[in-house]
Short mmCIF file of C-alpha atoms and ligand atoms in Angstrom, two decimals:
data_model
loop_
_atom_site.label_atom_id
_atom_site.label_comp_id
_atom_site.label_asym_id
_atom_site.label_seq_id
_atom_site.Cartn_x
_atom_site.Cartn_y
_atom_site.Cartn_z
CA UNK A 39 51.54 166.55 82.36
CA UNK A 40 49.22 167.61 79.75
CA UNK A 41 48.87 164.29 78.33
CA UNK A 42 47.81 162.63 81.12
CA UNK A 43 45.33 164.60 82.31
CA UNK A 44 45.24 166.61 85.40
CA UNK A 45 42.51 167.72 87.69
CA UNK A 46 40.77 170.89 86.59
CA UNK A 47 41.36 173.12 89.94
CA UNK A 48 42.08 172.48 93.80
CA UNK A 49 38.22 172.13 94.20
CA UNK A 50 38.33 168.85 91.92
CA UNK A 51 41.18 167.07 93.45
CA UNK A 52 39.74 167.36 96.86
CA UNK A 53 36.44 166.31 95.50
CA UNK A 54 38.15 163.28 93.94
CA UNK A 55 40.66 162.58 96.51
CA UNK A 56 37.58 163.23 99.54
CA UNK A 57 35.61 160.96 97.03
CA UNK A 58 38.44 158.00 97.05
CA UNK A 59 38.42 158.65 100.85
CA UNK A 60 34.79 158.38 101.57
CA UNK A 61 33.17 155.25 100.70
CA UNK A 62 31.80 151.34 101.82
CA UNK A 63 34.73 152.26 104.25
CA UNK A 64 32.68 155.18 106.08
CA UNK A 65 28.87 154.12 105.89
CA UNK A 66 29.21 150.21 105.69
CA UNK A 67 33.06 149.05 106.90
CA UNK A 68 32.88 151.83 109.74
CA UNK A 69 29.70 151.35 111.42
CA UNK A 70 30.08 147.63 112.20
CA UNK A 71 33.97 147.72 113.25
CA UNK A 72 33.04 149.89 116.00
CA UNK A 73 30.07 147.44 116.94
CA UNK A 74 32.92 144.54 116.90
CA UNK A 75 35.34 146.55 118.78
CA UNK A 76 32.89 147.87 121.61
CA UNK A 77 31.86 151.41 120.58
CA UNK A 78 33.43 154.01 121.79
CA UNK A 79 36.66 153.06 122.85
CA UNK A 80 36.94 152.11 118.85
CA UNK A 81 36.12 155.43 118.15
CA UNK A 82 38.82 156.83 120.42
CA UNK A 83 41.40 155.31 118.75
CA UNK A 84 40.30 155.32 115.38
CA UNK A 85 40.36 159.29 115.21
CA UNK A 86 43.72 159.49 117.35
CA UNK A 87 45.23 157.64 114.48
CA UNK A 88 43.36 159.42 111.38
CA UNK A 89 44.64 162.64 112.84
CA UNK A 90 47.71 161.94 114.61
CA UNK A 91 49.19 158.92 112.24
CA UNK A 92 47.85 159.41 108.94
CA UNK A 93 47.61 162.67 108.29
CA UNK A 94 51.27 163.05 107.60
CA UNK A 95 51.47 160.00 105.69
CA UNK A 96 48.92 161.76 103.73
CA UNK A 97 50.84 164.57 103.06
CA UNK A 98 53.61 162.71 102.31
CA UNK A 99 51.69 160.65 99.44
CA UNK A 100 49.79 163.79 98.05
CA UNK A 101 54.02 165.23 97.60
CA UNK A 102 55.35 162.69 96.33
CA UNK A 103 52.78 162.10 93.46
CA UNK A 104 52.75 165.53 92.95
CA UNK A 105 56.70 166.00 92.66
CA UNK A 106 56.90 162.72 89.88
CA UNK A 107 53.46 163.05 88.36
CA UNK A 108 53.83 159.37 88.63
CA UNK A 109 51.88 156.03 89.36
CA UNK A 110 53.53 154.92 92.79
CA UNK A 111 55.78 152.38 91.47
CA UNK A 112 57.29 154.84 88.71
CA UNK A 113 56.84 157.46 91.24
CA UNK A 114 59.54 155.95 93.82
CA UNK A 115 62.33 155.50 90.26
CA UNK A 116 61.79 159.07 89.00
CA UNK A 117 63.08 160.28 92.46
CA UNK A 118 66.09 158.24 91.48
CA UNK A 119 65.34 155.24 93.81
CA UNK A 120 64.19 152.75 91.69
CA UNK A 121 65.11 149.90 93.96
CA UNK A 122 62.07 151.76 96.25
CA UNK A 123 59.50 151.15 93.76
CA UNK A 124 58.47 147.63 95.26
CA UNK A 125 56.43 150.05 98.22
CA UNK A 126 54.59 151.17 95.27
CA UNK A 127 54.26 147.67 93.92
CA UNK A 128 52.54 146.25 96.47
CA UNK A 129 50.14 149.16 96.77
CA UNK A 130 49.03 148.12 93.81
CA UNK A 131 48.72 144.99 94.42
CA UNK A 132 47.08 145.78 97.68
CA UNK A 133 44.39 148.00 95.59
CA UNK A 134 43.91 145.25 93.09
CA UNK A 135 42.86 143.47 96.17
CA UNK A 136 40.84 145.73 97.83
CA UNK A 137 39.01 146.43 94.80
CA UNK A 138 38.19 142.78 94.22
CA UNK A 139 35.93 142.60 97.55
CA UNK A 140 35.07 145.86 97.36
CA UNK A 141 33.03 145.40 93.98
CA UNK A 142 31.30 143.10 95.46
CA UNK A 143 29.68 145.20 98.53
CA UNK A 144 29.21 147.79 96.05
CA UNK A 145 27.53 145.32 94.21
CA UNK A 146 24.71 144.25 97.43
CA UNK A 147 24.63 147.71 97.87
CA UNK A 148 23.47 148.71 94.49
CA UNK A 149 21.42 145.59 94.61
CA UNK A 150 19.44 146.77 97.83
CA UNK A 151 18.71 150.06 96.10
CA UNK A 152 17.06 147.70 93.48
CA UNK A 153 15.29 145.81 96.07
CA UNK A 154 14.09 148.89 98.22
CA UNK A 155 13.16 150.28 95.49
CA UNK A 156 10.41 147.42 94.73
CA UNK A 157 9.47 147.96 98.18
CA UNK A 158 11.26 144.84 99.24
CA UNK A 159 11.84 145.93 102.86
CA UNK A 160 12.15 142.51 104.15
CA UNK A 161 15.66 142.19 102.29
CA UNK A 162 17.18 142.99 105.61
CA UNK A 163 16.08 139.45 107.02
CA UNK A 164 17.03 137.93 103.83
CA UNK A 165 20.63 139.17 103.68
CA UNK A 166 22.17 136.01 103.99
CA UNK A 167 19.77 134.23 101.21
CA UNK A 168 20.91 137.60 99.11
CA UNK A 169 24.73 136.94 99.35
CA UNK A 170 23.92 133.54 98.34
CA UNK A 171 22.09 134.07 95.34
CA UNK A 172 25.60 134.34 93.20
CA UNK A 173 23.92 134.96 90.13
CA UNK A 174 22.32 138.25 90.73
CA UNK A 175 24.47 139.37 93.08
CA UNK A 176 27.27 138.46 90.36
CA UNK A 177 25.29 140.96 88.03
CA UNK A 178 25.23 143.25 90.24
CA UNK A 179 28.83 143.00 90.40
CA UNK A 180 29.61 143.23 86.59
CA UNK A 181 27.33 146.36 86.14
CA UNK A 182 29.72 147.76 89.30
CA UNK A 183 32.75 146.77 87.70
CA UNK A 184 31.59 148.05 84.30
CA UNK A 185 30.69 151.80 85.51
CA UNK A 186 33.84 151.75 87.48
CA UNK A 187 35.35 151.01 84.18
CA UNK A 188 33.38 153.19 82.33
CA UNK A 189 34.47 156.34 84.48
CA UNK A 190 38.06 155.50 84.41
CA UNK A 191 38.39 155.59 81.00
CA UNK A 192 37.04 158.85 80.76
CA UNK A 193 40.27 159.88 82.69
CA UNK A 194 40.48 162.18 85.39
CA UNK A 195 39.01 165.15 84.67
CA UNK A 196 35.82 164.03 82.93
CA UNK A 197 34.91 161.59 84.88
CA UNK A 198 36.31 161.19 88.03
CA UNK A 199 35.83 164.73 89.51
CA UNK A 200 32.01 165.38 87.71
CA UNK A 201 31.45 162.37 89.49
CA UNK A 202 31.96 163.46 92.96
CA UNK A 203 31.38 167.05 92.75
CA UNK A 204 27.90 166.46 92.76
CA UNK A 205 27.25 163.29 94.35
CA UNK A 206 29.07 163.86 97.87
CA UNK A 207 26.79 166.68 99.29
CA UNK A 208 24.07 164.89 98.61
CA UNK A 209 24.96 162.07 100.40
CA UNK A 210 25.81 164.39 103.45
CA UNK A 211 21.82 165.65 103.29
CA UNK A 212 20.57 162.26 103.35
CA UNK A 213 22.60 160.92 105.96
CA UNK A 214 22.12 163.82 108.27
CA UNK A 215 18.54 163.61 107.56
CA UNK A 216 18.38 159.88 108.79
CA UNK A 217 20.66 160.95 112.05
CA UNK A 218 17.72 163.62 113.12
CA UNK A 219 15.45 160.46 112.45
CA UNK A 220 17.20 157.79 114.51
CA UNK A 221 17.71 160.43 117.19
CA UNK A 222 14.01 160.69 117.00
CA UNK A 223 13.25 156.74 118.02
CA UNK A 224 12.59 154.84 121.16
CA UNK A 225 15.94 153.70 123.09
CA UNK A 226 17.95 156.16 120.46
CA UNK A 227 20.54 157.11 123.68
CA UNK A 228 21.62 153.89 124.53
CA UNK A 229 22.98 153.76 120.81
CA UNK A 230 24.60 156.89 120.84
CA UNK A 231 26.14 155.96 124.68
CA UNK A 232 27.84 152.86 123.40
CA UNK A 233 29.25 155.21 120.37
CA UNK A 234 30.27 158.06 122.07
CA UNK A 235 30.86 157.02 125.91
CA UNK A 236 34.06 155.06 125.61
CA UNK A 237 35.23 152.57 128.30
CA UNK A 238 38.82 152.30 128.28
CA UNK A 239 38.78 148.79 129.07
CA UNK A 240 37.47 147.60 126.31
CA UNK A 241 40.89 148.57 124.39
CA UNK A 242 42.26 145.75 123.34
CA UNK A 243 45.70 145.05 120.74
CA UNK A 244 42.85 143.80 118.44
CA UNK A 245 40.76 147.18 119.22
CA UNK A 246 43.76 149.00 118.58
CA UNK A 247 45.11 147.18 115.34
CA UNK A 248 41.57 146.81 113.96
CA UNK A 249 40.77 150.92 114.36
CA UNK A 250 44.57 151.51 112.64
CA UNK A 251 43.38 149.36 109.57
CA UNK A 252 40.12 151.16 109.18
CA UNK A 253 41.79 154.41 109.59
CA UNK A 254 44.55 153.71 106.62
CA UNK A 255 41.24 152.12 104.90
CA UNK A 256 38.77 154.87 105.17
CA UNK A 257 41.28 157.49 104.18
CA UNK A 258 42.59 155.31 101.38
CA UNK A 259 45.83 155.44 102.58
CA UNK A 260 49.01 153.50 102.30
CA UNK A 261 48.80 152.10 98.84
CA UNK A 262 49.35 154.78 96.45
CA UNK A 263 45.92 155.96 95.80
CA UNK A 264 46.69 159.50 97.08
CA UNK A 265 50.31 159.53 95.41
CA UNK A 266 48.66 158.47 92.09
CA UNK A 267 45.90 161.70 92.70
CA UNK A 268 48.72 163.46 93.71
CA UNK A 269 50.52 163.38 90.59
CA UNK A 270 47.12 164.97 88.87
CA UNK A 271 47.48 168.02 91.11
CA UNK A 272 49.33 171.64 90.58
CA UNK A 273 51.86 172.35 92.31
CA UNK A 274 49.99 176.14 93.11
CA UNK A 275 48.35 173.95 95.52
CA UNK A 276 48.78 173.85 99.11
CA UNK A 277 49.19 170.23 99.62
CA UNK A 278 48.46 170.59 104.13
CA UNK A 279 45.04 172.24 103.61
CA UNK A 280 44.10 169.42 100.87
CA UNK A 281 44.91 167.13 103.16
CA UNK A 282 43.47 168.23 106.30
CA UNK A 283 40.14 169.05 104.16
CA UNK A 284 39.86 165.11 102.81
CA UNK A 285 40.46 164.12 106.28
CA UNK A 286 37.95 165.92 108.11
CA UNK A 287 35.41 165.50 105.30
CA UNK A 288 36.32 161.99 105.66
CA UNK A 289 36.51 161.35 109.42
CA UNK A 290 33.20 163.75 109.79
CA UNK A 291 31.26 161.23 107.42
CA UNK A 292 32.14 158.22 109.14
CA UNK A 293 31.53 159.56 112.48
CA UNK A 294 28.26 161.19 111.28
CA UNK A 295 27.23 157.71 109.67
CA UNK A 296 27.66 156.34 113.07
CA UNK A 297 25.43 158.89 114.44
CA UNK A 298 22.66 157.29 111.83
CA UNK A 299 23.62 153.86 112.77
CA UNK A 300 24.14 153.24 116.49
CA UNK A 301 20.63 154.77 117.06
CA UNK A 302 19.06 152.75 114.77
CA UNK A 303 20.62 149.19 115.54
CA UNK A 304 19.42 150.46 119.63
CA UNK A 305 16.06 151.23 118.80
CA UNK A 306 16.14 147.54 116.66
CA UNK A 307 17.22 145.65 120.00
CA UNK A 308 15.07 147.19 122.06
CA UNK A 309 18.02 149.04 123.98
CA UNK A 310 20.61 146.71 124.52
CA UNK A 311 23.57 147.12 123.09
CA UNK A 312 25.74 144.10 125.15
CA UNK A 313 25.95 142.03 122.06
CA UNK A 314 26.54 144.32 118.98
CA UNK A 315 28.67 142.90 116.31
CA UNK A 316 26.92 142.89 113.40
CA UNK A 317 29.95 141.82 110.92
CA UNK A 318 29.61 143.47 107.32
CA UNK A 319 26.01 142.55 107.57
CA UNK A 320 25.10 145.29 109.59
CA UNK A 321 24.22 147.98 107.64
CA UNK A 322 22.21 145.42 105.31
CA UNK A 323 20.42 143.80 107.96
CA UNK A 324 19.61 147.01 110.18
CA UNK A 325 18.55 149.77 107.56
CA UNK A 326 15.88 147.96 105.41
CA UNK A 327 13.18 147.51 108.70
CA UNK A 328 13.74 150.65 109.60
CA UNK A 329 12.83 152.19 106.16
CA UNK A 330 9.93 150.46 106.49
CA UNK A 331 8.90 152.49 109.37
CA UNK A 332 8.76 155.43 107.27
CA UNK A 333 6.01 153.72 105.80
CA UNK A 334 5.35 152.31 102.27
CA UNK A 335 5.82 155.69 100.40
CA UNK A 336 8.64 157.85 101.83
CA UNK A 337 10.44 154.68 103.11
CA UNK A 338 10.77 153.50 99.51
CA UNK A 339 12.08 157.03 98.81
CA UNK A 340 14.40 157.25 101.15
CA UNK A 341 15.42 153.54 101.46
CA UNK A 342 16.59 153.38 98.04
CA UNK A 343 18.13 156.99 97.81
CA UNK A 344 20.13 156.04 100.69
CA UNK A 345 21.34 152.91 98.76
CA UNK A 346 21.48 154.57 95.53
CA UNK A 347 24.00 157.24 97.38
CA UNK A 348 26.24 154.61 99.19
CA UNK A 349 26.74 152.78 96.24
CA UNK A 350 27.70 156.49 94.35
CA UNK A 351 30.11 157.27 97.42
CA UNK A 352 31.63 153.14 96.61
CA UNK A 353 32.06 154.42 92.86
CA UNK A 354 34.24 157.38 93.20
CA UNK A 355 36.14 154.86 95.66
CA UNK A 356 36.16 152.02 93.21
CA UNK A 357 36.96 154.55 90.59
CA UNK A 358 40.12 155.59 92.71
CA UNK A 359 41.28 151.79 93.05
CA UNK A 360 41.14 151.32 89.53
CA UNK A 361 42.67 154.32 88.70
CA UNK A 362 45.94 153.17 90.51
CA UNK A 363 47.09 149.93 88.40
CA UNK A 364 45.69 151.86 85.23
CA UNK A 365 47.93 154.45 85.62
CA UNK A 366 50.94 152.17 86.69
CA UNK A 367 50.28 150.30 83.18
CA UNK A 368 49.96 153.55 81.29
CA UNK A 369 53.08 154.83 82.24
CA UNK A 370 55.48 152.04 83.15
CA UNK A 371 54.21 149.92 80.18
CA UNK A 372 53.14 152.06 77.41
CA UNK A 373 49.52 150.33 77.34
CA UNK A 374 46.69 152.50 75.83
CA UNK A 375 44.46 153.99 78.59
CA UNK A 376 41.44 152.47 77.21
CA UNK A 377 42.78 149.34 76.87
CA UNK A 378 44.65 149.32 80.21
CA UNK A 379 40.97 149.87 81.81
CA UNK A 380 39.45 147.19 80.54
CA UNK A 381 41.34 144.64 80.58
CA UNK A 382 42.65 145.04 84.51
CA UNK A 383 38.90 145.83 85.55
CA UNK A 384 38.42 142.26 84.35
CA UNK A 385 41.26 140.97 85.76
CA UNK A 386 40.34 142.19 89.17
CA UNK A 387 36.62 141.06 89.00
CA UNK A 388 37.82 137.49 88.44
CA UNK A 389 39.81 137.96 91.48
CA UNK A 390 36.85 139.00 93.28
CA UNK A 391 34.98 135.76 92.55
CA UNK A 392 36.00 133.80 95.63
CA UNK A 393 34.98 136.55 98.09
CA UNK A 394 31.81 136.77 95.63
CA UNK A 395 30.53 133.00 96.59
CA UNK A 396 32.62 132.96 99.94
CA UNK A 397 29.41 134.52 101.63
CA UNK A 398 27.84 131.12 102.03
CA UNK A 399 27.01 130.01 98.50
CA UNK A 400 30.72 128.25 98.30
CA UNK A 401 31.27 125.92 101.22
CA UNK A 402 35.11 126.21 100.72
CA UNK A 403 35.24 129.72 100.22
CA UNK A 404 32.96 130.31 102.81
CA UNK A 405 35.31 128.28 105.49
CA UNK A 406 38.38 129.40 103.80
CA UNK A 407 41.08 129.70 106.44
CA UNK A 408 41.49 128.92 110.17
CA UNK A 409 44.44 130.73 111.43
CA UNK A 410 47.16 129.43 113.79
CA UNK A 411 45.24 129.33 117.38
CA UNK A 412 41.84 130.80 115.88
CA UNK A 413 38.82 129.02 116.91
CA UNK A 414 36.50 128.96 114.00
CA UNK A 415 37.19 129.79 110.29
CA UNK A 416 37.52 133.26 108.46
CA UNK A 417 35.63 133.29 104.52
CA UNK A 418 37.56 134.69 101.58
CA UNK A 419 36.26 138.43 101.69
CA UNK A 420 37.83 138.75 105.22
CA UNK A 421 41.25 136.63 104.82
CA UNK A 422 41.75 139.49 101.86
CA UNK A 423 40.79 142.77 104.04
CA UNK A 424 43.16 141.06 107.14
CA UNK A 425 45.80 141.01 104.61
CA UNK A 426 45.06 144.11 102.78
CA UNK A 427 43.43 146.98 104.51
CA UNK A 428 44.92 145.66 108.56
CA UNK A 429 48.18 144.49 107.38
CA UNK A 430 49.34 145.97 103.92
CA UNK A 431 48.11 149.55 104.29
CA UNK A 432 50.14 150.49 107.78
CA UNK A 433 52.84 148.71 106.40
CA UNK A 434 52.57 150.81 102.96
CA UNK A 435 52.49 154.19 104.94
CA UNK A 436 55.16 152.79 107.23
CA UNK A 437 57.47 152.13 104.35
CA UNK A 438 55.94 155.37 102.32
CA UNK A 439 57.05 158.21 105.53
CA UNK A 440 60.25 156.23 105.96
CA UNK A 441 61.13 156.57 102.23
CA UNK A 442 60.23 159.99 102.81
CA UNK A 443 62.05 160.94 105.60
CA UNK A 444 65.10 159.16 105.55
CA UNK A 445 65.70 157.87 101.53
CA UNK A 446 64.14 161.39 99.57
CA UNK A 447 65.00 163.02 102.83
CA UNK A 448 62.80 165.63 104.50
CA UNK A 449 64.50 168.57 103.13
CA UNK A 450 62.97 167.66 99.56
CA UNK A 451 59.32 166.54 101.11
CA UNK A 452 59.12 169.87 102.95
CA UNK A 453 60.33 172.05 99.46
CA UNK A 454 57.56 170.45 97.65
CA UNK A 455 54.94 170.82 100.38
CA UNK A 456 56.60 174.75 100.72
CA UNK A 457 55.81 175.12 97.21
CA UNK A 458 52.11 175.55 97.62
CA UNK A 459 52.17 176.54 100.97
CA UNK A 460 54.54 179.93 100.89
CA UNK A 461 54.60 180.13 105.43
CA UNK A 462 55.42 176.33 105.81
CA UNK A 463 58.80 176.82 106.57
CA UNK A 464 60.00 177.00 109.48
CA UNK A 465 55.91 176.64 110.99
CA UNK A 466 54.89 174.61 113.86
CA UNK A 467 53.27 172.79 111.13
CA UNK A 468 56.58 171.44 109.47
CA UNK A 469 57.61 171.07 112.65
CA UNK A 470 55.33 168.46 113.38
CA UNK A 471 54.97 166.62 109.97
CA UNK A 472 59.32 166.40 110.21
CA UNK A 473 58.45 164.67 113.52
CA UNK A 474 55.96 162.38 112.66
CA UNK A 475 57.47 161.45 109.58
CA UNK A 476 60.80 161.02 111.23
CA UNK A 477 59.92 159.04 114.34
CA UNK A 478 56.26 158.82 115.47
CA UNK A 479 54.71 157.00 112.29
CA UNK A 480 57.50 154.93 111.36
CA UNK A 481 58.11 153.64 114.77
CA UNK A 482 54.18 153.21 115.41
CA UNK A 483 53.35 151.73 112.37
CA UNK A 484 56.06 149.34 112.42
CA UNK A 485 55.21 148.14 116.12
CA UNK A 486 51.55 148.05 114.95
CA UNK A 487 51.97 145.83 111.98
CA UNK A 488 54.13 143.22 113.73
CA UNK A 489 51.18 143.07 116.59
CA UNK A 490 48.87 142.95 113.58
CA UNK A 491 50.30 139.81 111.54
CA UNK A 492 51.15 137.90 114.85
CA UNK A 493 47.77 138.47 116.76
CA UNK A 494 45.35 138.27 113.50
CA UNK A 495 47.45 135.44 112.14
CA UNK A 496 48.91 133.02 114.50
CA UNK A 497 46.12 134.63 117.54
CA UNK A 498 49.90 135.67 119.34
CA UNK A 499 49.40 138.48 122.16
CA UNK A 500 52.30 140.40 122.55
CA UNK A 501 51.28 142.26 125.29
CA UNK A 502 50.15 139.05 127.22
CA UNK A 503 53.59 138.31 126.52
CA UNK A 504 55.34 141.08 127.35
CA UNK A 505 53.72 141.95 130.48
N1 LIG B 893 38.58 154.82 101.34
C1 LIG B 893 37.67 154.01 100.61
C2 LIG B 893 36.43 153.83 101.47
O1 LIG B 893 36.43 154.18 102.61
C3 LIG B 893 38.26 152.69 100.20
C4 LIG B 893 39.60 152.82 99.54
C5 LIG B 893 40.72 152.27 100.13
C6 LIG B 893 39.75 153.54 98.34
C7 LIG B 893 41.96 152.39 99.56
C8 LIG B 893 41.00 153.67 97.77
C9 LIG B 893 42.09 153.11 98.38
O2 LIG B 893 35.45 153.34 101.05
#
């Protein structure tokens, strides 16, 4: 293990793993998924699944890196089940892809802490014109891509976890700072009604699909990410309190971040909050006016903090998506770390150029695919997160608490969890986890990505059809 570098206590791989969790995913991705699937009803199902669904898969990717201190393909062969290590292939894939779009929204938003910064509040009306503008936004990108780089190369230790030690609470101040604010403006409670006072009707299979993709999304689930941290942790540690702890620090900035943003996108309609779907413009359109009610001194200070500090949480995210095929080359094929990093971070930003000019400066891109049945056209940057983050990631932790369960068997999951966790035999809590793992997630998950590909895909209702 020495030689490929391990997290320094249990304090930095919760930092790391809390700062892979929380991300664009939380303050950006979350916020405007629960506008487009009717507030609160979104909410409802989003935590049900973080804590009911993932948190065992969780567990069961923190174990299994830890047991093979492997990348998740090589992880799956050094159990012995080499035949296994596709589920670990295409979570790599699946974070190559994520990673390609997500440079680029961590590229806008390190380009509106630029802009705010300059005082530029009226960015917010010219998102669209911003997006468009491929050539900065492009730089942005490459100075994303090249930090992200930059860190990974450090390795774990050095970089990774310094990284998010120190950035993450600060994030927390400024957010919660911004909630007391929004909770301060005019028409403030109709925001936070539509967030928090669900109406069951509004549950759709969409709702339901679309909260499951954010939930294996936000907690970076379901493609490795946490089996590749995993394999940097001791095995002193106790791998159920790690994982509950990245969930709720997780979970509690997303739902906090709605807090900030519901308010805020009331008191900018005026109170009515029939029509909200702000698609991943949201954040970018809303914030930027309402620094500017701050007024020209602390709104530029806060404005481009806030921007500064979501684009921080997006590195120690990006970071984590790198990490994953870097280690997979280090170990599988012998590549030099260095190397390995540089060459796949370019790799993956050249993937991300059609999602970079698919936000209207690229007609094609822009209009790249109308699904079977779908009314109007979906651009490159969302055809990649309906593959990746609604269909790919269930699908990984479907396939990942199977393998567990019935292929490694739960008798071996449960030793390695008992190994940090000396009660956890025998405790209501492995109790539950040989459930879920057994029956509830692979059943769910299953059902859930078959409603996923044939409703997002070919706009197929199974319940219509069903019932
Ligand atoms: N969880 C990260 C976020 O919310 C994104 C991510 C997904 C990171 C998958 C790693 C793996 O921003």
């Amino acid at each position: 293990m020495a030689n490929r570098g391990g997290f320094s206590n249990r304090l930095g791989f919760i930092a790391a793993a809390a700062g892979s969790a929380v991300g664009l995913g939380n303050i950006w991705r979350f916020p405007f998924e629960v506008g487009d699937g009717g507030g609160a009803a979104f909410v409802v199902m989003y935590l049900l699944f973080c804590f009911v669904l993932c948190f065992p898969v969780m567990i069961t990717e923190i174990a299994i890196g830890r047991k093979t201190d492997k990348n998740p393909a090589g992880a799956f062969k050094a159990l012995g089940y080499k035949n296994w290590s596709f589920v670990g292939k295409i979570g790599i894939f699946c974070g190559v892809l994520i990673l390609s779009f997500y440079n680029v929204v961590a590229g806008w938003s390190f380009g509106y802490f630029v802009e705010i910064s300059m005082g530029h509040f009226d960015i917010g009306s010219r998102f669209t014109e911003f997006t468009e503008d491929v050539l900065t936004v492009g730089l942005y990108a490459v100075v994303f891509m090249a930090a992200t780089a930059f860190i990974v190369s450090k390795g774990v230790a050095g970089g990774i976890e310094k990284a998010a030690k120190f950035l993450m609470p600060t994030l927390v101040i400024i957010i919660i700072g911004l909630v007391i604010y929004s909770l301060t403006l005019e028409h403030s409670m109709e925001g936070i009604k539509f967030y928090l006072v669900p109406d069951f009707s509004k549950i759709t299979p969409k709702v339901i699909y679309k909260a499951l993709g954010q939930a294996f999304f936000s907690l970076s689930l379901g493609m490795g990410a946490l089996i590749t941290y995993g394999s940097y942790v001791d095995s002193k540690e106790n791998i159920v309190t790690s994982a509950a702890l990245i969930t709720l620090a997780d979970v509690g900035i997303a739902f906090i971040a709605g807090l900030m943003m519901f308010p805020l996108v009331a008191f900018m309609n005026g109170g009515d909050m029939t029509n909200v779907s702000g698609g991943p413009g949201l954040i970018f359109m809303t914030l930027p006016g309402v620094f500017q009610t701050l007024g020209p001194v602390l709104g530029v200070v806060i404005g481009s903090l806030f921007f500064l500090l979501i684009s921080f949480a997006a590195l120690t995210s990006t970071v984590s998506l790198l990490e994953v095929p870097v280690a997979y080359m280090v170990d599988e094929h012998k590549i030099k770390r260095n190397r390995a990093v540089w060459i796949i971070a370019a790799f993956i930003f050249i993937i991300g150029l059609p999602s970079l000019v698919g936000n209207g400066y690229s007609a094609f891109f822009t209009n790249f695919i109308t699904y079977f049945g779908a009314e109007s056209s979906t651009n490159f940057m969302d055809f990649v997160q309906h593959i990746a983050n609604d269909s790919f990631l269930p699908l990984g932790g479907c396939l990942i608490v199977f393998f567990g369960a019935y292929v490694w068997k739960k008798e071996n999951l449960n030793e390695e969890i008992a190994k940090g966790y000396p009660g956890y035999k025998g405790s209501f809590v492995e109790m539950y986890i040989n459930f879920a793992i057994s029956y509830l997630c692979p059943v769910v998950l299953g059902v859930l990505f078959l409603l996923t590909v044939l409703n997002q895909f070919f706009s197929l209702d199974v319940m219509d059809m069903l019932f």
